[in-house]
């Protein structure tokens, strides 16, 4: 949230209403948040407070009722569906709680197919996949299928897959919900590392407030209202 750079991800006065019987439920209530390149923001708050809705709007998967979403200087809410799909494909990496890997594919293949669909050559995709699997600590597991991997390793494949398209923005929803404590910490540390190394703007929804000091700022959601992000001012060495 420096003043020098313009933010990579920006939600400005975003409101999202869902129909609910005769009325509406306000999932996001005039939410504003800016995230810079290389910045990692924790998003916390009770269940039903709107955290996943914020990620869905930031990912351009859901159009807000009002307000603006800007990614890498591109205002998303005015774009056609086709332009939006391209923006999402090229700029946004999404990591959900459950890795959703395809059972019949190896770790490397999980990464390669998406990139190949993006129009990259198989060879270029395979080389990028090998590079990313090494970064997430799975160089030796490239040929393993999901059932041969631990929960933590599957989440690492998921992270590597989200990075294949070199996104500017990384949106992560409860990445450690299915993991034990030790694996959770290593996953959050990995997300911190890739945020730094690839200079992505990362928002991570988490209920593990213990890992918040590994991130730069924490924003709290309550009933659709986002309290301004507060710097965690992590002590030197905490990363
Ligand atoms: P959180 O991720 O913090 O648990 P959500 O963003 O999932 O919160 O939900 C925020 C509010 O929006 C809740 O009241 C939820 O019931 C409602 N909501 C979320 N998704 C939908 C949907 N697709 N249709 C209708 N209401 C929804
Ligand atoms: Mg949620």
PDB file of N, CA, C and O in Angstrom, residues 6 13 23 35 42 44 49 62 80 95 97 99 101 108 138 146 158 194 206 209 219 229 235-236:
ATOM      1  N   UNK A   6       1.033   2.499  -8.323  1.00  0.00           N
ATOM      2  CA  UNK A   6      -0.410   2.375  -8.330  1.00  0.00           C
ATOM      3  C   UNK A   6      -0.718   0.912  -8.047  1.00  0.00           C
ATOM      4  O   UNK A   6       0.032   0.027  -8.434  1.00  0.00           O
ATOM      5  N   UNK A  13     -15.188   1.145  -3.738  1.00  0.00           N
ATOM      6  CA  UNK A  13     -16.584   1.345  -3.366  1.00  0.00           C
ATOM      7  C   UNK A  13     -17.482   0.248  -3.957  1.00  0.00           C
ATOM      8  O   UNK A  13     -18.536   0.531  -4.539  1.00  0.00           O
ATOM      9  N   UNK A  23     -36.276  -9.859  -1.015  1.00  0.00           N
ATOM     10  CA  UNK A  23     -35.308  -8.765  -0.850  1.00  0.00           C
ATOM     11  C   UNK A  23     -33.940  -9.111  -1.394  1.00  0.00           C
ATOM     12  O   UNK A  23     -33.820  -9.878  -2.354  1.00  0.00           O
ATOM     13  N   UNK A  35      -4.230  -3.340  -3.388  1.00  0.00           N
ATOM     14  CA  UNK A  35      -3.107  -4.228  -3.103  1.00  0.00           C
ATOM     15  C   UNK A  35      -2.029  -4.011  -4.168  1.00  0.00           C
ATOM     16  O   UNK A  35      -2.315  -4.040  -5.371  1.00  0.00           O
ATOM     17  N   UNK A  42      -3.870 -10.356   4.384  1.00  0.00           N
ATOM     18  CA  UNK A  42      -4.750 -11.363   4.981  1.00  0.00           C
ATOM     19  C   UNK A  42      -6.150 -10.790   5.077  1.00  0.00           C
ATOM     20  O   UNK A  42      -6.328  -9.631   5.463  1.00  0.00           O
ATOM     21  N   UNK A  44      -9.608 -11.534   7.011  1.00  0.00           N
ATOM     22  CA  UNK A  44     -10.208 -12.327   8.081  1.00  0.00           C
ATOM     23  C   UNK A  44     -11.623 -11.830   8.364  1.00  0.00           C
ATOM     24  O   UNK A  44     -12.025 -10.755   7.900  1.00  0.00           O
ATOM     25  N   UNK A  49     -19.358 -13.318   6.327  1.00  0.00           N
ATOM     26  CA  UNK A  49     -19.112 -11.870   6.363  1.00  0.00           C
ATOM     27  C   UNK A  49     -18.797 -11.294   4.985  1.00  0.00           C
ATOM     28  O   UNK A  49     -18.750 -10.069   4.824  1.00  0.00           O
ATOM     29  N   UNK A  62     -17.574 -12.648 -10.498  1.00  0.00           N
ATOM     30  CA  UNK A  62     -18.892 -12.096 -10.161  1.00  0.00           C
ATOM     31  C   UNK A  62     -18.837 -10.592 -10.368  1.00  0.00           C
ATOM     32  O   UNK A  62     -17.888  -9.931  -9.925  1.00  0.00           O
ATOM     33  N   UNK A  80     -16.441  -6.481 -21.817  1.00  0.00           N
ATOM     34  CA  UNK A  80     -17.320  -7.542 -22.314  1.00  0.00           C
ATOM     35  C   UNK A  80     -16.915  -8.857 -21.644  1.00  0.00           C
ATOM     36  O   UNK A  80     -15.822  -8.979 -21.105  1.00  0.00           O
ATOM     37  N   UNK A  95      -6.687 -19.680  -6.024  1.00  0.00           N
ATOM     38  CA  UNK A  95      -6.382 -20.873  -5.243  1.00  0.00           C
ATOM     39  C   UNK A  95      -7.479 -21.064  -4.202  1.00  0.00           C
ATOM     40  O   UNK A  95      -7.629 -20.247  -3.296  1.00  0.00           O
ATOM     41  N   UNK A  97      -9.636 -23.604  -1.381  1.00  0.00           N
ATOM     42  CA  UNK A  97      -9.337 -24.509  -0.277  1.00  0.00           C
ATOM     43  C   UNK A  97      -9.034 -25.926  -0.766  1.00  0.00           C
ATOM     44  O   UNK A  97      -8.057 -26.539  -0.368  1.00  0.00           O
ATOM     45  N   UNK A  99      -7.862 -28.333  -3.663  1.00  0.00           N
ATOM     46  CA  UNK A  99      -7.072 -28.175  -4.886  1.00  0.00           C
ATOM     47  C   UNK A  99      -7.813 -28.519  -6.186  1.00  0.00           C
ATOM     48  O   UNK A  99      -7.479 -27.978  -7.224  1.00  0.00           O
ATOM     49  N   UNK A 101      -7.769 -31.116  -8.219  1.00  0.00           N
ATOM     50  CA  UNK A 101      -6.878 -31.651  -9.244  1.00  0.00           C
ATOM     51  C   UNK A 101      -7.602 -32.772  -9.983  1.00  0.00           C
ATOM     52  O   UNK A 101      -8.503 -33.410  -9.443  1.00  0.00           O
ATOM     53  N   UNK A 108       2.734 -32.623 -13.071  1.00  0.00           N
ATOM     54  CA  UNK A 108       3.186 -31.782 -14.197  1.00  0.00           C
ATOM     55  C   UNK A 108       2.055 -31.539 -15.185  1.00  0.00           C
ATOM     56  O   UNK A 108       1.857 -30.408 -15.649  1.00  0.00           O
ATOM     57  N   UNK A 138       8.337 -29.519  -5.369  1.00  0.00           N
ATOM     58  CA  UNK A 138       7.811 -30.803  -5.848  1.00  0.00           C
ATOM     59  C   UNK A 138       8.555 -31.323  -7.080  1.00  0.00           C
ATOM     60  O   UNK A 138       7.994 -32.094  -7.863  1.00  0.00           O
ATOM     61  N   UNK A 146      -2.524 -37.284  -8.123  1.00  0.00           N
ATOM     62  CA  UNK A 146      -3.015 -36.728  -6.858  1.00  0.00           C
ATOM     63  C   UNK A 146      -3.054 -37.737  -5.705  1.00  0.00           C
ATOM     64  O   UNK A 146      -2.675 -37.407  -4.585  1.00  0.00           O
ATOM     65  N   UNK A 158      -1.552 -27.046  -6.651  1.00  0.00           N
ATOM     66  CA  UNK A 158      -2.584 -26.035  -6.887  1.00  0.00           C
ATOM     67  C   UNK A 158      -1.958 -24.640  -7.003  1.00  0.00           C
ATOM     68  O   UNK A 158      -2.310 -23.854  -7.893  1.00  0.00           O
ATOM     69  N   UNK A 194       6.226 -16.757  -2.970  1.00  0.00           N
ATOM     70  CA  UNK A 194       5.905 -16.504  -4.378  1.00  0.00           C
ATOM     71  C   UNK A 194       5.375 -15.081  -4.573  1.00  0.00           C
ATOM     72  O   UNK A 194       5.571 -14.477  -5.627  1.00  0.00           O
ATOM     73  N   UNK A 206      -8.133 -16.195   5.455  1.00  0.00           N
ATOM     74  CA  UNK A 206      -7.632 -17.184   6.406  1.00  0.00           C
ATOM     75  C   UNK A 206      -8.369 -17.080   7.736  1.00  0.00           C
ATOM     76  O   UNK A 206      -8.826 -16.012   8.127  1.00  0.00           O
ATOM     77  N   UNK A 209      -5.307 -16.827  12.326  1.00  0.00           N
ATOM     78  CA  UNK A 209      -4.748 -15.490  12.576  1.00  0.00           C
ATOM     79  C   UNK A 209      -3.272 -15.588  12.987  1.00  0.00           C
ATOM     80  O   UNK A 209      -2.540 -14.622  12.880  1.00  0.00           O
ATOM     81  N   UNK A 219      -6.907  -7.249   6.757  1.00  0.00           N
ATOM     82  CA  UNK A 219      -8.161  -6.531   6.571  1.00  0.00           C
ATOM     83  C   UNK A 219      -9.270  -7.387   7.164  1.00  0.00           C
ATOM     84  O   UNK A 219      -9.287  -8.602   6.989  1.00  0.00           O
ATOM     85  N   UNK A 229      -7.403  -2.018   5.871  1.00  0.00           N
ATOM     86  CA  UNK A 229      -6.301  -2.930   6.135  1.00  0.00           C
ATOM     87  C   UNK A 229      -5.295  -2.276   7.076  1.00  0.00           C
ATOM     88  O   UNK A 229      -4.963  -1.109   6.930  1.00  0.00           O
ATOM     89  N   UNK A 235       7.861  -8.112  12.725  1.00  0.00           N
ATOM     90  CA  UNK A 235       9.228  -7.832  13.156  1.00  0.00           C
ATOM     91  C   UNK A 235      10.241  -8.434  12.186  1.00  0.00           C
ATOM     92  O   UNK A 235       9.961  -9.439  11.539  1.00  0.00           O
ATOM     93  N   UNK A 236      11.391  -7.812  12.080  1.00  0.00           N
ATOM     94  CA  UNK A 236      12.430  -8.311  11.179  1.00  0.00           C
ATOM     95  C   UNK A 236      12.734  -9.756  11.540  1.00  0.00           C
ATOM     96  O   UNK A 236      12.895 -10.102  12.705  1.00  0.00           O
TER      97      UNK A 236
END
